[in-house]
Coordinates of C-alpha atoms in Angstrom, one line a residue:
M1 CA 40.6 66.3 -233.7
T2 CA 38.4 68.1 -231.2
V3 CA 38.3 66.7 -227.7
T4 CA 35.5 67.8 -225.3
A5 CA 34.5 66.9 -221.8
T6 CA 31.9 64.2 -221.5
S7 CA 28.5 65.2 -220.2
V8 CA 28.4 62.3 -217.8
D9 CA 31.0 61.6 -215.2
E10 CA 32.6 58.5 -216.8
S11 CA 33.9 57.2 -213.5
D12 CA 30.3 56.8 -212.4
Q13 CA 30.0 53.9 -214.8
L14 CA 31.8 51.7 -212.2
E15 CA 30.1 53.1 -209.1
P16 CA 26.9 51.6 -207.5
K17 CA 23.7 53.5 -208.1
A18 CA 21.3 54.7 -205.5
A19 CA 18.3 56.9 -205.2
P20 CA 19.2 60.6 -204.8
G21 CA 19.1 61.8 -201.2
S22 CA 19.1 58.3 -199.6
R23 CA 21.6 57.3 -197.1
L24 CA 23.1 54.9 -199.6
A25 CA 23.5 57.7 -202.1
R26 CA 25.4 59.7 -199.5
L27 CA 27.7 56.7 -198.9
V28 CA 28.1 56.2 -202.6
R29 CA 29.4 59.7 -202.9
L30 CA 32.1 58.9 -200.4
V31 CA 33.3 55.9 -202.4
P32 CA 35.8 57.9 -204.6
A33 CA 37.3 59.6 -201.6
A34 CA 37.7 56.3 -199.7
V35 CA 39.2 54.6 -202.8
A36 CA 41.6 57.5 -203.3
A37 CA 42.9 57.3 -199.7
L38 CA 43.1 53.5 -199.7
S39 CA 44.9 53.5 -203.0
G40 CA 47.5 55.7 -201.4
V41 CA 47.9 53.2 -198.6
L42 CA 48.2 50.4 -201.2
L43 CA 51.0 52.4 -202.8
Y44 CA 52.7 52.7 -199.4
V45 CA 52.5 48.9 -198.9
S46 CA 54.4 48.4 -202.2
F47 CA 57.4 50.2 -200.6
P48 CA 60.3 48.6 -198.6
P49 CA 60.8 46.8 -196.2
R50 CA 58.0 44.8 -198.0
T51 CA 58.8 43.3 -201.4
L52 CA 55.3 43.9 -202.8
W53 CA 56.5 46.3 -205.5
W54 CA 53.7 45.1 -207.9
L55 CA 51.0 46.7 -205.7
A56 CA 52.0 50.0 -207.2
L57 CA 50.2 48.9 -210.3
P58 CA 46.7 48.4 -208.8
A59 CA 47.3 51.5 -206.7
F60 CA 47.6 53.7 -209.7
A61 CA 44.9 51.8 -211.5
C62 CA 42.5 52.7 -208.7
F63 CA 43.8 56.2 -208.6
G64 CA 43.1 56.5 -212.4
W65 CA 39.5 55.3 -211.8
V66 CA 38.7 57.9 -209.2
L67 CA 40.1 60.7 -211.3
R68 CA 39.0 60.0 -214.8
G69 CA 36.2 62.2 -216.0
R70 CA 35.9 64.3 -212.9
S71 CA 36.3 68.1 -212.4
W72 CA 39.7 69.6 -211.5
K73 CA 38.4 70.5 -208.1
A74 CA 37.4 66.9 -207.4
G75 CA 40.8 65.9 -208.7
L76 CA 42.5 68.3 -206.3
G77 CA 40.7 66.8 -203.3
L78 CA 41.0 63.2 -204.4
G79 CA 44.7 63.7 -205.1
Y80 CA 45.3 65.1 -201.7
L81 CA 43.6 62.1 -200.1
F82 CA 45.8 59.8 -202.2
G83 CA 48.8 61.7 -201.1
L84 CA 47.8 61.5 -197.4
G85 CA 47.2 57.7 -197.7
F86 CA 50.6 57.3 -199.2
L87 CA 52.8 59.7 -197.4
L88 CA 51.4 59.5 -193.8
P89 CA 52.5 55.9 -193.2
L90 CA 55.6 56.2 -195.5
L91 CA 57.1 59.2 -193.5
V92 CA 56.0 58.3 -190.0
W93 CA 59.6 57.8 -189.1
T94 CA 60.2 61.6 -189.3
G95 CA 58.3 61.9 -186.0
V96 CA 60.2 59.2 -184.1
E97 CA 62.5 61.7 -182.3
V98 CA 60.5 65.0 -182.4
G99 CA 56.9 63.9 -182.1
P100 CA 54.0 63.9 -184.6
G101 CA 53.9 67.6 -185.3
P102 CA 56.7 67.9 -187.8
W103 CA 55.7 64.5 -189.4
I104 CA 52.1 65.7 -190.0
A105 CA 53.2 69.1 -191.2
L106 CA 55.7 67.6 -193.7
V107 CA 53.0 65.2 -195.1
A108 CA 50.4 68.0 -195.2
V109 CA 52.8 70.1 -197.4
E110 CA 54.1 67.2 -199.6
A111 CA 50.5 66.0 -200.3
I112 CA 49.7 69.3 -201.9
F113 CA 52.0 68.4 -204.8
V114 CA 50.1 65.1 -205.3
A115 CA 46.8 67.1 -205.1
L116 CA 47.9 69.3 -208.0
V117 CA 48.9 66.3 -210.0
G118 CA 45.5 64.8 -209.3
A119 CA 43.8 68.0 -210.6
G120 CA 45.9 67.9 -213.7
I121 CA 45.1 64.3 -214.4
T122 CA 41.4 65.0 -214.4
A123 CA 42.0 67.4 -217.2
I124 CA 44.1 65.2 -219.4
S125 CA 42.1 62.1 -218.7
K126 CA 39.7 63.2 -221.4
L127 CA 42.5 63.0 -224.0
P128 CA 43.3 60.1 -226.3
A129 CA 46.2 58.0 -224.8
W130 CA 45.5 59.7 -221.5
P131 CA 47.7 57.1 -219.4
L132 CA 50.7 58.5 -221.2
W133 CA 50.0 62.1 -220.3
A134 CA 49.0 61.2 -216.8
A135 CA 52.1 59.2 -216.1
A136 CA 54.3 62.0 -217.4
L137 CA 52.4 64.5 -215.2
W138 CA 53.1 62.3 -212.1
I139 CA 56.8 62.4 -212.9
A140 CA 56.6 66.2 -213.4
G141 CA 55.0 66.4 -209.9
E142 CA 57.9 64.4 -208.5
A143 CA 60.4 66.7 -210.3
V144 CA 58.9 69.7 -208.6
R145 CA 58.7 68.0 -205.2
A146 CA 62.4 67.2 -205.5
R147 CA 63.3 70.9 -205.8
V148 CA 60.9 72.9 -203.6
P149 CA 60.5 74.0 -200.9
F150 CA 63.9 74.2 -199.2
H151 CA 65.7 72.4 -202.1
G152 CA 63.1 69.7 -202.3
F153 CA 62.2 66.4 -200.7
P154 CA 62.3 63.4 -203.2
W155 CA 61.4 60.8 -200.6
G156 CA 58.6 58.7 -201.9
K157 CA 59.6 58.7 -205.6
I158 CA 57.9 55.8 -207.2
A159 CA 61.2 54.5 -208.4
F160 CA 62.4 54.0 -204.8
G161 CA 59.7 51.3 -204.3
Q162 CA 60.9 49.2 -207.2
A163 CA 64.2 47.8 -206.0
D164 CA 62.8 44.2 -206.1
G165 CA 60.6 44.7 -209.2
V166 CA 60.8 43.7 -212.8
F167 CA 61.0 47.4 -213.9
L168 CA 64.3 48.1 -212.0
P169 CA 66.6 47.8 -215.1
L170 CA 64.9 50.9 -216.5
A171 CA 66.8 52.9 -213.9
A172 CA 69.9 52.3 -216.2
V173 CA 68.0 53.7 -219.1
G174 CA 66.8 57.1 -217.7
G175 CA 67.2 57.1 -214.0
T176 CA 64.5 57.4 -211.4
P177 CA 62.2 59.4 -213.8
V178 CA 62.0 56.7 -216.4
L179 CA 61.7 53.9 -213.9
G180 CA 58.9 55.7 -212.1
F181 CA 57.2 56.7 -215.4
A182 CA 57.1 53.1 -216.5
V183 CA 55.4 51.9 -213.3
V184 CA 52.8 54.7 -213.3
L185 CA 52.1 54.3 -217.0
C186 CA 51.6 50.6 -216.5
G187 CA 49.2 51.2 -213.6
F188 CA 47.1 53.7 -215.4
G189 CA 47.2 51.5 -218.5
L190 CA 45.9 48.6 -216.5
Y191 CA 42.8 50.6 -215.4
E192 CA 42.2 51.7 -219.0
V193 CA 42.3 48.1 -220.2
V194 CA 39.7 47.1 -217.6
R195 CA 37.6 50.2 -218.4
L196 CA 37.5 49.6 -222.1
A197 CA 36.8 45.9 -221.6
L198 CA 33.7 46.7 -219.5
E199 CA 32.6 49.4 -221.9
S200 CA 32.8 47.0 -224.9
R201 CA 30.9 44.4 -223.0
R202 CA 28.1 46.9 -222.3
T203 CA 28.0 48.6 -225.7
R204 CA 29.1 45.6 -227.9
V205 CA 31.5 48.1 -229.6
V206 CA 35.3 47.7 -229.5
R207 CA 37.2 50.9 -229.9
R208 CA 40.3 49.4 -231.5
S209 CA 42.6 52.4 -231.4
A210 CA 41.9 53.1 -227.7
A211 CA 42.2 49.4 -226.8
T212 CA 45.6 49.3 -228.7
V213 CA 46.9 52.3 -226.8
A214 CA 45.7 50.8 -223.4
L215 CA 47.4 47.5 -224.1
L216 CA 50.6 49.2 -225.2
S217 CA 50.5 51.3 -221.9
V218 CA 50.8 48.0 -220.1
A219 CA 53.0 46.1 -222.4
V220 CA 55.7 48.6 -223.4
P221 CA 57.0 49.3 -219.9
V222 CA 57.3 45.5 -219.2
V223 CA 59.0 44.8 -222.5
G224 CA 61.2 47.8 -222.1
A225 CA 62.3 46.6 -218.7
L226 CA 63.1 43.2 -220.0
A227 CA 65.1 44.7 -222.9
A228 CA 67.0 46.9 -220.5
R229 CA 68.3 43.9 -218.5
G230 CA 71.3 44.0 -220.9
L231 CA 72.4 47.2 -219.4
V232 CA 72.7 45.6 -215.9
S233 CA 76.0 44.0 -215.1
D234 CA 78.2 43.3 -212.1
K235 CA 81.3 42.5 -214.0
A236 CA 84.6 44.2 -213.0
E237 CA 85.9 46.7 -215.6
D238 CA 88.8 48.2 -213.6
G239 CA 89.7 45.3 -211.4
T240 CA 88.4 44.8 -207.9
T241 CA 88.9 46.2 -204.4
T242 CA 88.3 44.7 -201.0
V243 CA 86.0 47.0 -199.0
A244 CA 85.3 46.9 -195.3
V245 CA 82.1 48.5 -194.0
I246 CA 82.2 49.4 -190.3
Q247 CA 79.0 49.6 -188.2
G248 CA 80.1 50.6 -184.7
N249 CA 76.6 50.9 -183.2
V250 CA 75.4 53.7 -180.8
P251 CA 74.7 53.8 -177.1
R252 CA 71.0 53.4 -176.5
A253 CA 70.6 55.6 -173.4
G254 CA 72.1 56.9 -170.2
L255 CA 74.8 59.3 -171.6
E256 CA 74.7 63.0 -171.9
F257 CA 75.2 64.6 -175.3
N258 CA 79.0 64.9 -175.4
A259 CA 79.5 61.5 -173.8
Q260 CA 77.2 60.1 -176.6
R261 CA 79.4 61.6 -179.3
R262 CA 82.5 60.2 -177.7
A263 CA 81.0 56.8 -177.3
V264 CA 80.0 56.6 -180.9
L265 CA 83.5 57.4 -182.0
D266 CA 84.9 54.8 -179.5
Y267 CA 82.5 52.2 -180.8
H268 CA 83.7 52.6 -184.4
V269 CA 87.3 52.6 -183.4
K270 CA 86.8 49.5 -181.4
E271 CA 85.0 47.7 -184.2
T272 CA 87.8 48.6 -186.6
L273 CA 90.4 47.3 -184.1
R274 CA 88.4 44.1 -183.8
L275 CA 88.4 43.7 -187.6
A276 CA 92.2 44.4 -187.7
A277 CA 92.6 41.5 -185.2
K278 CA 90.6 39.2 -187.3
V279 CA 92.7 40.2 -190.4
K280 CA 95.9 39.5 -188.5
A281 CA 94.6 36.1 -187.4
G282 CA 93.8 35.3 -191.0
K283 CA 90.1 35.0 -190.4
V284 CA 89.2 37.8 -192.8
A285 CA 90.8 39.2 -196.0
K286 CA 92.7 42.5 -195.5
P287 CA 90.6 45.4 -196.8
D288 CA 92.0 47.9 -199.3
V289 CA 89.3 50.4 -198.3
V290 CA 87.6 51.0 -194.9
L291 CA 84.3 53.0 -194.8
W292 CA 82.8 54.5 -191.7
P293 CA 79.3 55.9 -191.4
E294 CA 78.1 59.5 -191.3
N295 CA 78.6 61.0 -187.8
S296 CA 80.9 58.2 -186.7
S297 CA 83.1 61.0 -185.3
D298 CA 80.8 63.8 -184.1
V299 CA 83.9 64.8 -182.0
D300 CA 85.9 67.1 -184.4
P301 CA 89.2 65.3 -184.8
F302 CA 90.9 68.5 -186.0
A303 CA 90.0 70.2 -182.7
D304 CA 90.1 67.2 -180.3
A305 CA 93.6 65.6 -179.9
Q306 CA 92.2 62.4 -178.4
A307 CA 89.7 61.9 -181.3
Y308 CA 92.6 62.5 -183.8
T309 CA 94.8 59.9 -181.9
D310 CA 92.0 57.3 -181.8
I311 CA 91.1 57.5 -185.5
D312 CA 94.8 57.4 -186.4
E313 CA 95.3 54.3 -184.2
A314 CA 92.4 52.6 -186.0
A315 CA 93.8 53.5 -189.5
K316 CA 97.3 52.2 -188.6
A317 CA 95.9 49.0 -187.1
I318 CA 93.8 48.1 -190.1
G319 CA 96.6 49.3 -192.5
A320 CA 94.2 50.9 -195.0
P321 CA 92.7 54.3 -195.6
I322 CA 89.4 55.1 -193.8
S323 CA 86.6 57.4 -194.9
V324 CA 85.5 58.9 -191.5
G325 CA 82.2 60.7 -191.1
G326 CA 82.9 63.7 -188.9
V327 CA 81.3 66.9 -187.7
V328 CA 83.9 69.6 -188.3
E329 CA 84.0 73.3 -187.5
R330 CA 86.1 75.4 -189.9
D331 CA 86.3 79.2 -190.1
G332 CA 83.3 79.5 -187.8
K333 CA 81.2 77.2 -190.0
L334 CA 79.9 73.7 -189.3
Y335 CA 80.2 70.9 -191.9
N336 CA 79.0 67.4 -192.2
E337 CA 82.2 66.0 -193.5
Q338 CA 83.8 62.8 -194.8
I339 CA 87.5 62.7 -194.0
L340 CA 90.0 60.6 -195.9
W341 CA 92.3 59.2 -193.2
D342 CA 95.5 57.6 -194.5
P343 CA 97.3 55.2 -192.1
V344 CA 100.6 56.9 -192.7
K345 CA 99.8 60.5 -193.6
G346 CA 96.7 61.0 -191.5
P347 CA 93.8 63.2 -192.9
T348 CA 94.5 64.0 -196.5
D349 CA 91.2 64.9 -198.2
T350 CA 87.6 65.9 -197.2
Y351 CA 84.1 66.0 -198.7
D352 CA 81.5 68.3 -197.3
K353 CA 77.9 67.3 -197.6
R354 CA 76.2 69.4 -200.2
Q355 CA 72.5 68.5 -199.8
I356 CA 71.9 69.2 -196.2
Q357 CA 68.6 68.4 -194.5
P358 CA 66.2 71.2 -193.6
F359 CA 65.0 71.2 -190.0
G360 CA 67.7 68.5 -189.3
E361 CA 71.0 70.1 -190.3
Y362 CA 69.8 73.7 -190.8
L363 CA 66.7 75.6 -189.8
P364 CA 64.9 77.5 -192.6
M365 CA 63.3 80.8 -191.6
R366 CA 65.1 80.6 -188.3
S367 CA 64.1 84.1 -187.0
L368 CA 60.4 83.5 -187.9
L369 CA 60.3 80.1 -186.2
G370 CA 62.2 81.4 -183.2
A371 CA 59.6 84.2 -182.8
I372 CA 56.8 81.6 -182.8
N373 CA 58.5 79.1 -180.5
K374 CA 62.0 79.4 -179.2
N375 CA 62.2 75.6 -178.5
W376 CA 62.3 75.0 -182.2
T377 CA 65.5 76.9 -182.6
T378 CA 67.2 74.9 -179.9
M379 CA 66.6 71.7 -181.9
V380 CA 69.1 73.0 -184.5
R381 CA 71.4 75.3 -182.5
Q382 CA 73.8 76.0 -185.4
D383 CA 73.1 75.5 -189.1
F384 CA 75.4 73.3 -191.1
S385 CA 77.0 74.9 -194.2
R386 CA 76.9 73.3 -197.6
G387 CA 79.8 71.8 -199.5
S388 CA 80.3 72.9 -203.1
K389 CA 82.2 70.1 -204.8
P390 CA 81.7 66.4 -205.5
G391 CA 83.5 64.1 -203.2
V392 CA 85.6 61.3 -204.8
F393 CA 88.4 59.8 -202.7
T394 CA 91.2 57.9 -204.2
M395 CA 91.7 55.0 -201.7
N396 CA 94.4 52.5 -202.6
G397 CA 93.9 53.1 -206.3
A398 CA 90.1 52.9 -206.2
K399 CA 88.0 56.0 -206.7
I400 CA 85.2 56.1 -204.1
G401 CA 82.3 58.5 -204.6
L402 CA 80.7 59.8 -201.4
V403 CA 77.0 60.4 -201.2
T404 CA 76.1 61.3 -197.6
C405 CA 72.8 59.9 -196.3
Y406 CA 70.0 62.3 -197.4
E407 CA 71.9 63.0 -200.6
A408 CA 71.1 59.5 -201.9
A409 CA 67.5 60.7 -202.6
F410 CA 68.7 63.4 -205.0
D411 CA 69.5 62.3 -208.6
W412 CA 72.0 65.0 -209.2
A413 CA 74.0 64.4 -206.0
V414 CA 74.7 60.7 -206.9
R415 CA 75.3 61.3 -210.6
S416 CA 77.8 64.0 -210.0
E417 CA 80.1 61.6 -208.2
V418 CA 80.0 59.1 -211.1
T419 CA 80.7 61.7 -213.7
D420 CA 83.5 62.9 -211.5
G421 CA 85.2 59.5 -211.9
A422 CA 83.8 57.3 -209.0
Q423 CA 84.2 53.6 -209.7
L424 CA 82.3 52.7 -206.5
I425 CA 79.7 54.7 -204.5
S426 CA 79.5 54.8 -200.7
V427 CA 76.5 56.1 -198.9
P428 CA 77.6 56.8 -195.3
S429 CA 74.5 57.3 -193.1
N430 CA 73.3 57.8 -189.6
N431 CA 69.9 56.3 -189.0
A432 CA 70.2 56.0 -185.2
T433 CA 67.8 58.8 -184.6
F434 CA 65.0 56.9 -186.4
D435 CA 65.2 53.8 -184.1
R436 CA 63.9 50.7 -185.8
S437 CA 61.6 52.4 -188.2
E438 CA 61.3 51.7 -191.9
M439 CA 63.5 54.7 -192.8
T440 CA 66.7 52.6 -193.0
Y441 CA 65.0 50.1 -195.4
Q442 CA 63.6 52.9 -197.6
Q443 CA 67.1 54.4 -197.8
L444 CA 68.7 51.0 -198.5
A445 CA 66.2 50.6 -201.4
M446 CA 67.3 54.0 -202.8
S447 CA 70.9 52.8 -202.8
R448 CA 69.9 49.6 -204.7
V449 CA 68.2 51.7 -207.4
R450 CA 71.3 53.9 -207.6
A451 CA 73.5 50.9 -208.1
V452 CA 71.6 49.9 -211.2
E453 CA 71.1 53.5 -212.4
H454 CA 74.9 54.0 -212.6
S455 CA 76.1 50.4 -212.7
R456 CA 78.3 50.8 -209.6
T457 CA 78.8 48.8 -206.5
V458 CA 77.2 50.7 -203.6
T459 CA 78.3 50.4 -200.0
V460 CA 76.1 51.6 -197.2
P461 CA 77.9 52.1 -193.9
V462 CA 75.4 53.0 -191.2
T463 CA 76.0 53.8 -187.5
S464 CA 73.3 51.4 -186.2
G465 CA 72.0 49.5 -189.2
V466 CA 71.2 48.3 -191.7
S467 CA 74.7 48.5 -193.3
A468 CA 75.1 46.7 -196.6
I469 CA 77.1 45.9 -199.7
I470 CA 75.2 46.2 -203.0
M471 CA 76.3 44.9 -206.3
P472 CA 75.9 47.0 -209.6
D473 CA 72.9 44.8 -210.4
G474 CA 71.1 46.0 -207.3
K475 CA 71.5 42.8 -205.3
I476 CA 72.5 42.9 -201.6
T477 CA 75.3 40.5 -201.0
Q478 CA 75.9 41.3 -197.3
K479 CA 74.1 43.2 -194.6
T480 CA 74.1 43.7 -190.9
G481 CA 71.4 43.7 -188.3
M482 CA 70.1 46.8 -186.5
F483 CA 71.7 48.2 -183.4
V484 CA 74.6 45.8 -183.4
A485 CA 78.4 46.3 -183.8
D486 CA 79.5 44.5 -187.0
S487 CA 81.7 44.8 -190.1
L488 CA 81.3 43.6 -193.6
V489 CA 84.3 42.7 -195.8
Q490 CA 84.0 41.8 -199.5
K491 CA 85.9 42.0 -202.8
V492 CA 83.8 44.1 -205.1
P493 CA 84.0 45.1 -208.8
L494 CA 85.2 48.5 -209.9
R495 CA 83.4 50.0 -212.9
S496 CA 84.0 53.1 -215.0
S497 CA 81.5 52.8 -218.0
E498 CA 78.5 55.1 -217.9
T499 CA 74.9 53.9 -218.4
P500 CA 72.5 55.9 -220.6
A501 CA 71.0 57.2 -217.4
T502 CA 74.4 58.6 -216.3
K503 CA 75.0 60.1 -219.7
F504 CA 71.6 61.6 -220.2
G505 CA 71.4 63.1 -216.7
I506 CA 68.4 65.4 -216.3
L507 CA 67.3 65.1 -220.0
P508 CA 64.7 62.2 -219.5
E509 CA 63.1 64.0 -216.6
M510 CA 62.9 67.2 -218.7
A511 CA 61.4 65.3 -221.6
L512 CA 58.7 63.9 -219.4
V513 CA 58.0 67.3 -217.9
L514 CA 57.5 68.7 -221.5
I515 CA 55.2 65.8 -222.3
A516 CA 53.1 66.6 -219.3
A517 CA 53.1 70.3 -220.2
G518 CA 52.0 69.4 -223.7
G519 CA 49.2 67.2 -222.5
L520 CA 47.9 69.9 -220.1
G521 CA 48.1 72.5 -222.9
W522 CA 46.1 70.2 -225.2
A523 CA 43.5 69.5 -222.6
V524 CA 43.1 73.2 -221.8
A525 CA 42.8 74.1 -225.5
A526 CA 40.3 71.3 -226.1
G527 CA 38.2 72.5 -223.1
V528 CA 38.1 76.1 -224.5
R529 CA 37.0 74.8 -227.9
G530 CA 34.4 72.7 -226.3
R531 CA 33.0 75.6 -224.3
R532 CA 32.9 77.8 -227.4
A533 CA 31.1 75.1 -229.4
G534 CA 28.6 74.6 -226.6
G535 CA 27.8 78.3 -226.5
V536 CA 27.0 78.5 -230.2

């Protein structure tokens, strides 16, 4: 079958007509650009803390309309506008502490990936079953964005906006790539159903094969999600453990840097002692495992005797091992580290964060940036070093997998803990820098998706909120407020079985990338044949 480009811009069929050169005509030409940007905003609104997950479908339906049948150059520009509409509001929290410059620069770079996807979709939109190829191409774009530059930035994956949606069980089938693919496919399929319905009404001709594919694009993801619900369970497989999540809070203002660090440690010690008193009084169940947030001890307890003593006192008072988030210097290198602190033996094990944050925990191109502006290098005075091994702590018989903050956005970082034996996942985080922005809710949604993806209880201890306990079915059973000292105690299930997503790992993503590549190859070959035929 030979596929050629249509001679008329098919997307014009839904656009208002106006006399060439008139003011209305100029405004009409701006409609696709406006729709692309607003569709991106609509996609942003589908993300937490809102529970409007279903808005992702009309967002991609509108995106499909503005792209289908256009040139790749138009797709590039429209894709960039869609990316800006989506990412500018989604990532505004990145500028809370450092101002709008880094936020705008980050979005400007990340939107390039969306622009390239937009250009690709214009090419494959001329193929039969184009929603399939287009959805796979979107996931391929996410795959690239999660790896480059600077080891990638997966924030804004479509899957992370679906923690409250009907598609969530698909995370257990093939992880975030399959979940995201289903949502995007359904959105593009929705537009194709509408387009074909309008076309058949105008021409009185029903293209049954195309209509069938369009309907399947909408129906298969929904049916697949309903069928996948059987993979979601919160039943205990290896017994239970009682976890305590500590949120010590942070001082809001008025302290210099070192005093701030000491105060944060003191707050977490104090909250743990307060919990120990409640346990002793019989008001709360005694925890088997105590989890502190990332940066709960920015004072290195291996170098500071008082910090060591304070943490040891807290562990002995609660009578349970504590996972302490510390900043540790070892052999001249700085590590963002989780420390397993036993109430009898003291520190016995460590996990060093492997996926460290560029421009936050290390500064790429330090010499170049320093030459441009020395103030930039003072923001990150010393680069953190990367850990090299998964972190699974054995705490009172339970195997706890550590995924430190930023790592929760990376598929491989979470999966490695589960394949290394984790029966429960903890995501210690420090969101205090981002004040009351949406960042903490976006990250909490990631943890909910990870719970379903790997069928594990997920705990989220955060310095200043929102801390939470999440069941393996993605439901939050307890959570704290923001900027309050609090603790959560709950008996949770331990699980060791692996979901298909855990077993398959990167394979579903690779398959979707290959589908996208196949679609692009087909579109390019069809275009070449069309040009040759037109030249005869």
